[in-house]
Amino acid sequence: MDTINISKQTARRFVLGKQGLWPGRRWRGKKGTATAIRECEAVQLDPLIVIARSQDITLHSRVLDYKPDHLYQVAYKDREAFDYGGWLAMYPMRDLPYWRVHMNGRSRDKRIEGFVLNHKKLFEEVRAELRKRGPLGNRDFEGNRIGLWNYRGRKDTALALFDMWLSGELMMHHRDGFNRVYDFRENIAPKEFDYVATEKEAETFFAQKAIAFYGLKRESTMRGELNYHLHRDYSKAEMTKLVEGWKESGMCGQVQVEGGRDTYLVLGEDVQALESLEKGRVPRGWNPKETNTLEEVTFLAPLDIVSARGRAKKLFDFEYTWEVYTPAHKRRWGYYVLPILYGDDLVARLDPKLDRKTMTLEIKGFWHEDDAPVKDADFANALAKGLTRFAKFVEAKKVDVSAIKPVGLRRHVRKMISEE
């Protein structure tokens, strides 16, 4: 397969479309939530709740009529997804056989292995309690305080539970708020997915998953992906041979984006979508159920894969940093700033806050790009619709847009919201 050359606009639309963000929301409700997790490959989780948790904003941006309870139901009642990893994310349950290869490797990690071997009695006691009392969380164990703070927990039992989870012996039965409640994997995983894939199957799976997750995956980063997932140390020569094999088999193709030097990998099954986009068409199955992103803006979550960790700059020429952990005096924008998607571009940011006493959605700050269409009535309408939907999502009764500038945009948005 020859190298595929595409425009930056095609690259943006493809990455957004693969993640269900463009040209608009195409999934709905609880069923759509399960579909979104499968189609998007993973949704990163974060415990922080300011206006809503990052994962809920991620799913709200992709799923019509989304409610946080949908994620809970899909994962912990229907068992269509599971959460896992130091890089904590929700994955489709069908991925479990391949992750179990990774989990087995984690159990042989020197840190985990050393902790287990040095605390055999502790692990047996934890297992005994789980067998006796059923699903348990950190708070259900008295445990012994550990000397140094550890993000996995403050007790030895918490560390044991966490390591048993990383190694695949335990899974998440449910979450109480965001606190983990564990049980044995065999009590949770559907039987059809509770097996261990072969190393070769896992190698192919994680390669395809990484490419699908990013849409366009930099070829030079594939070695790191497989090294992490399979606990291997692939040489450059091995990786080159693997990638060439993938290309020859048609599993993936090579892509170059105009104006860039990097080469990217795309799944062979997605080449047709790229070709459609390059011709100005919307790929089959991508049409939105309601409004598109020109009719209604979408607010991206802080950890959204399309814009987090510097990707907004590479893909959209848009500066974005999640400043929640940045000292206040060093922040450029605000505490919980969200990028604003309009059409196929990121054009502005806003810092939302929910006043829970008055249930008012407050826009604490609004910053637009120099070329953002802030004087355009269509953009003002789209922003108002996006704010109205977001307010409904967080159950706000009012929206305060007094911080939005320019003044003309603020007046138009305020008027539109009042008429909704």
XYZ file of C-alpha atoms in Angstrom:
420
model
C 0.000 0.000 0.000
C 1.440 3.352 -1.052
C 1.795 6.225 1.418
C -1.477 8.112 1.738
C -1.127 11.905 1.655
C -3.857 13.921 3.357
C -4.579 17.533 4.278
C -4.518 18.808 7.852
C -8.272 19.280 7.661
C -8.730 15.635 6.716
C -6.448 14.619 9.592
C -8.499 16.689 12.062
C -11.813 15.392 10.802
C -10.615 11.806 10.800
C -9.262 11.907 14.363
C -12.398 13.679 15.587
C -14.657 11.328 13.663
C -12.972 8.181 14.952
C -13.665 9.493 18.446
C -17.319 10.217 17.680
C -16.911 14.003 17.950
C -17.387 15.040 14.308
C -19.582 15.902 12.539
C -21.740 15.508 15.657
C -22.997 13.069 18.302
C -24.033 9.770 16.762
C -24.762 7.659 19.889
C -27.532 7.995 22.452
C -28.328 6.975 26.036
C -27.022 3.949 27.931
C -26.754 1.778 24.832
C -24.860 4.561 23.105
C -22.513 4.831 26.093
C -21.466 1.185 25.676
C -21.046 1.749 21.938
C -18.947 4.872 22.527
C -16.546 2.999 24.826
C -16.138 0.285 22.184
C -15.789 2.623 19.229
C -13.461 5.050 21.012
C -11.387 2.108 22.388
C -10.969 3.631 25.878
C -12.134 6.485 28.090
C -9.625 7.815 30.607
C -10.912 8.093 34.172
C -10.128 10.728 36.769
C -11.532 11.129 40.308
C -11.566 14.935 40.348
C -15.026 16.455 40.183
C -15.265 20.224 39.711
C -18.220 20.597 37.409
C -18.293 16.934 36.355
C -15.672 14.210 36.127
C -13.524 14.226 33.010
C -14.865 10.839 31.845
C -18.439 12.073 32.103
C -17.631 15.185 30.071
C -15.905 12.920 27.531
C -19.003 10.780 27.147
C -21.387 13.763 27.226
C -19.506 15.192 24.235
C -20.136 11.983 22.272
C -23.443 10.575 23.551
C -26.838 12.256 23.362
C -28.828 12.254 26.612
C -25.796 10.943 28.507
C -26.006 10.627 32.304
C -23.130 9.585 34.605
C -25.207 6.644 35.795
C -25.007 5.207 32.277
C -21.274 4.593 32.689
C -21.845 2.938 36.072
C -24.564 0.697 34.635
C -22.537 -0.290 31.565
C -19.432 -1.159 33.602
C -20.673 -2.510 36.924
C -24.151 -3.856 36.183
C -24.097 -4.961 32.553
C -20.365 -5.857 32.624
C -19.815 -4.472 29.128
C -16.692 -2.612 30.233
C -13.999 -2.722 32.924
C -11.637 -0.170 34.414
C -7.965 -0.918 34.748
C -4.411 0.362 34.901
C -1.988 2.900 36.298
C -3.135 4.992 33.329
C -6.679 4.461 34.521
C -9.236 3.954 31.785
C -12.480 2.192 30.994
C -12.107 -0.490 28.316
C -14.615 -2.683 26.454
C -15.004 -6.051 28.211
C -14.184 -7.815 24.949
C -10.584 -6.568 25.383
C -10.049 -8.548 28.601
C -8.338 -11.648 27.097
C -5.585 -9.444 25.664
C -5.235 -7.324 28.779
C -4.815 -10.542 30.743
C -1.531 -11.040 28.860
C -0.491 -7.611 30.111
C -1.798 -8.410 33.607
C 0.256 -11.611 33.760
C 3.296 -9.538 32.865
C 2.456 -7.045 35.605
C 2.393 -9.868 38.145
C 6.037 -10.572 37.228
C 7.020 -6.925 37.621
C 9.903 -6.807 40.123
C 8.190 -4.278 42.388
C 4.936 -6.202 42.540
C 6.645 -9.601 42.675
C 8.902 -8.431 45.500
C 5.998 -7.050 47.515
C 4.024 -10.275 47.070
C 6.921 -12.556 48.010
C 7.694 -10.498 51.101
C 4.065 -10.388 52.272
C 2.638 -13.807 51.431
C 0.637 -13.953 54.656
C -0.918 -10.538 53.965
C -2.108 -11.611 50.520
C -3.587 -14.844 51.866
C -5.438 -12.893 54.554
C -6.856 -10.507 51.951
C -7.972 -13.427 49.795
C -9.584 -15.118 52.783
C -11.568 -11.989 53.655
C -12.772 -11.591 50.070
C -13.908 -15.217 49.982
C -15.649 -14.850 53.332
C -17.230 -11.405 53.037
C -17.638 -10.855 49.300
C -16.722 -7.639 47.405
C -14.583 -5.346 49.583
C -12.841 -1.994 49.360
C -9.853 -0.485 51.127
C -12.065 0.776 53.952
C -13.254 -2.737 54.746
C -9.773 -3.786 55.899
C -8.159 -2.618 59.100
C -4.659 -3.168 57.713
C -1.394 -1.692 58.923
C -0.399 1.878 58.196
C 2.578 2.192 55.881
C 5.309 4.677 56.654
C 5.471 6.613 53.399
C 2.457 7.973 51.509
C 1.595 5.919 48.458
C -1.052 6.860 45.929
C -2.206 3.230 45.915
C -3.245 3.518 49.547
C -2.138 4.238 53.100
C -2.389 0.638 54.395
C -0.611 -2.563 53.464
C -3.971 -4.152 52.626
C -4.676 -1.329 50.165
C -1.386 -2.027 48.394
C -2.180 -5.746 48.308
C -5.609 -5.108 46.770
C -4.136 -2.735 44.205
C -1.403 -5.167 43.161
C -3.889 -8.050 42.923
C -5.967 -5.795 40.657
C -3.002 -4.856 38.461
C -2.121 -8.535 38.160
C -5.637 -9.516 37.137
C -6.523 -11.639 40.158
C -9.117 -9.035 41.139
C -11.366 -6.775 39.114
C -13.509 -3.836 40.056
C -16.855 -5.045 41.343
C -18.129 -1.469 41.516
C -17.155 1.955 42.755
C -18.557 3.731 45.767
C -18.235 7.296 44.558
C -14.792 6.797 43.101
C -13.560 4.382 45.785
C -12.677 0.923 44.515
C -14.610 -2.150 45.603
C -12.878 -5.363 44.499
C -13.815 -8.983 43.913
C -12.166 -11.983 42.267
C -12.011 -11.752 38.493
C -13.886 -15.052 38.016
C -16.842 -13.573 39.911
C -17.024 -10.556 37.611
C -15.783 -11.251 34.086
C -18.270 -12.844 31.678
C -17.067 -16.397 30.962
C -16.754 -15.743 27.239
C -14.046 -13.140 27.902
C -12.289 -14.727 30.869
C -9.344 -16.372 29.136
C -5.783 -15.453 28.229
C -4.986 -14.690 24.593
C -1.703 -15.807 23.071
C 1.283 -13.453 23.030
C 1.014 -13.106 19.256
C -2.698 -12.346 19.429
C -2.035 -9.742 22.107
C 0.744 -8.191 20.036
C -1.571 -7.707 17.068
C -4.434 -6.554 19.284
C -2.472 -3.848 21.125
C -0.969 -2.587 17.871
C -4.411 -2.255 16.292
C -5.907 -0.761 19.450
C -3.240 1.935 19.721
C -3.723 2.930 16.090
C -7.523 2.948 16.422
C -7.452 4.926 19.684
C -5.390 7.751 18.227
C -6.883 7.467 14.742
C -3.525 8.404 13.280
C -0.672 6.904 15.297
C 2.876 8.158 14.859
C 4.888 5.266 13.504
C 7.862 6.093 15.720
C 5.800 5.597 18.911
C 4.608 2.047 18.223
C 7.669 0.463 19.814
C 6.901 2.159 23.136
C 3.254 1.047 22.964
C 4.108 -2.626 22.543
C 6.958 -2.521 25.052
C 4.530 -1.215 27.667
C 1.602 -3.492 26.932
C 3.594 -6.689 26.491
C 6.441 -6.020 28.952
C 8.916 -6.511 26.149
C 11.941 -4.664 24.868
C 11.473 -4.745 21.114
C 14.586 -3.735 19.219
C 14.293 -1.127 16.468
C 14.954 -3.851 13.910
C 12.184 -6.055 15.334
C 9.768 -3.146 15.298
C 10.626 -2.187 11.734
C 10.016 -5.763 10.605
C 6.692 -5.893 12.451
C 5.446 -2.606 10.995
C 6.450 -3.612 7.485
C 4.560 -6.871 7.958
C 1.463 -4.988 9.081
C 1.641 -2.809 5.983
C 2.183 -5.736 3.619
C -0.756 -7.634 5.110
C -3.032 -4.605 4.789
C -3.584 -4.416 8.546
C -2.498 -0.786 8.391
C -1.397 1.861 5.957
C 1.097 4.700 6.119
C -0.104 8.295 6.165
C 1.613 11.632 5.790
C -0.097 14.908 6.683
C 0.617 18.010 4.611
C 3.293 20.230 6.091
C 4.565 17.562 8.484
C 7.541 15.228 8.569
C 6.089 12.453 10.712
C 4.627 9.311 9.215
C 1.509 7.866 10.790
C -0.194 4.494 10.798
C -3.883 4.080 10.049
C -5.889 0.857 10.192
C -6.462 -0.659 6.762
C -10.202 -0.752 7.470
C -10.170 3.049 7.904
C -8.447 3.943 4.641
C -11.788 4.300 2.865
C -12.927 6.814 5.485
C -9.758 8.841 4.932
C -10.346 8.827 1.184
C -13.942 9.973 1.648
C -12.853 12.834 3.899
C -10.175 13.913 1.446
C -12.943 14.213 -1.164
C -15.039 16.340 1.202
C -17.505 13.591 2.092
C -18.717 12.325 5.457
C -17.825 8.620 5.881
C -20.615 6.085 6.130
C -22.056 5.793 9.636
C -20.706 9.130 10.835
C -23.830 11.251 10.354
C -25.011 12.835 13.631
C -28.382 12.005 15.164
C -29.189 15.650 15.947
C -27.095 18.800 15.590
C -23.659 18.881 14.030
C -20.699 20.773 15.500
C -21.366 23.850 13.362
C -24.893 24.055 14.712
C -23.871 23.360 18.318
C -20.390 23.613 19.840
C -18.987 20.748 21.918
C -16.905 21.151 25.072
C -14.009 18.703 25.285
C -12.995 17.074 28.546
C -9.632 17.943 30.131
C -8.336 14.422 29.405
C -9.931 13.978 25.979
C -7.557 12.025 23.759
C -7.928 14.443 20.827
C -6.650 17.481 22.749
C -4.841 16.440 25.953
C -1.069 16.267 26.489
C -0.075 18.636 23.710
C -2.109 16.978 20.986
C -4.286 20.063 20.532
C -1.220 21.973 19.362
C -0.160 19.336 16.836
C -3.598 18.679 15.432
C -5.344 22.048 15.729
C -2.534 24.591 16.298
C -4.345 25.246 19.575
C -2.597 25.858 22.882
C -4.157 23.868 25.679
C -2.936 22.887 29.127
C -5.080 21.452 31.876
C -4.175 23.882 34.653
C -6.001 22.250 37.540
C -2.685 21.299 39.153
C -0.933 24.542 38.178
C -0.500 27.096 41.004
C -3.102 29.850 40.626
C -0.539 32.601 40.004
C 0.978 30.607 37.124
C -2.261 29.806 35.301
C -2.668 31.274 31.859
C -6.383 30.571 31.689
C -8.254 28.946 34.567
C -8.751 26.075 36.960
C -10.849 23.699 34.843
C -10.672 25.024 31.290
C -12.366 23.088 28.489
C -11.550 23.453 24.760
C -14.460 24.397 22.505
C -14.971 22.435 19.291
C -16.748 24.335 16.519
C -17.027 22.578 13.188
C -13.757 20.672 12.850
C -11.601 23.116 14.803
C -10.833 24.187 18.352
C -11.638 27.893 18.455
C -11.864 28.907 22.131
C -11.733 27.800 25.781
C -13.979 28.377 28.747
C -13.635 27.850 32.479
C -16.957 26.531 33.832
C -17.961 26.203 37.460
C -21.160 24.952 39.036
C -22.465 26.907 42.019
C -24.260 24.074 43.778
C -26.135 26.389 46.162
C -27.924 28.204 43.358
C -27.324 25.508 40.716
C -25.885 28.133 38.407
C -23.461 27.227 35.649
C -20.936 30.054 35.845
C -18.540 30.774 33.007
C -15.552 32.133 34.945
C -13.520 32.891 31.839
C -13.680 32.705 28.053
C -10.666 32.933 25.724
C -10.974 32.734 21.949
C -8.432 32.285 19.178
C -7.585 35.322 17.056
C -9.379 33.860 14.039
C -12.405 32.570 15.979
C -15.714 33.734 14.447
C -16.842 35.547 17.600
C -18.729 38.203 15.599
C -20.627 35.588 13.630
C -24.247 35.013 14.663
C -23.995 31.346 13.691
C -21.156 30.821 16.158
C -23.053 32.676 18.887
C -26.072 30.425 18.290
C -23.886 27.324 18.369
C -22.215 28.433 21.604
C -25.584 29.125 23.231
C -26.876 25.682 22.233
C -23.743 24.028 23.576
C -24.043 25.863 26.884
C -27.726 24.997 27.157
C -27.054 21.289 26.634
C -24.095 21.359 29.042
C -26.180 23.119 31.702
C -28.831 20.425 31.413
C -26.126 17.763 31.738
C -24.836 19.211 35.043
C -28.437 19.920 36.163
C -27.902 23.686 36.355
C -30.993 25.868 36.542
C -29.287 29.049 35.312
C -26.286 30.005 33.179
C -24.121 33.031 33.980
C -22.234 34.182 30.859
C -21.137 37.598 32.200
C -17.439 36.731 31.696
C -17.822 36.050 27.967
C -16.258 38.642 25.681
C -16.662 40.342 23.270
C -19.799 42.057 24.512
C -21.746 41.402 21.328
C -21.156 37.669 21.637
C -22.201 37.725 25.298
C -25.445 39.554 24.540
C -26.336 37.198 21.723
C -25.560 34.077 23.794
C -27.492 35.407 26.797
C -30.505 36.146 24.606
C -30.414 32.716 22.972
C -30.121 30.905 26.301
C -33.055 32.846 27.773
C -35.202 31.774 24.816
C -34.376 28.064 25.179
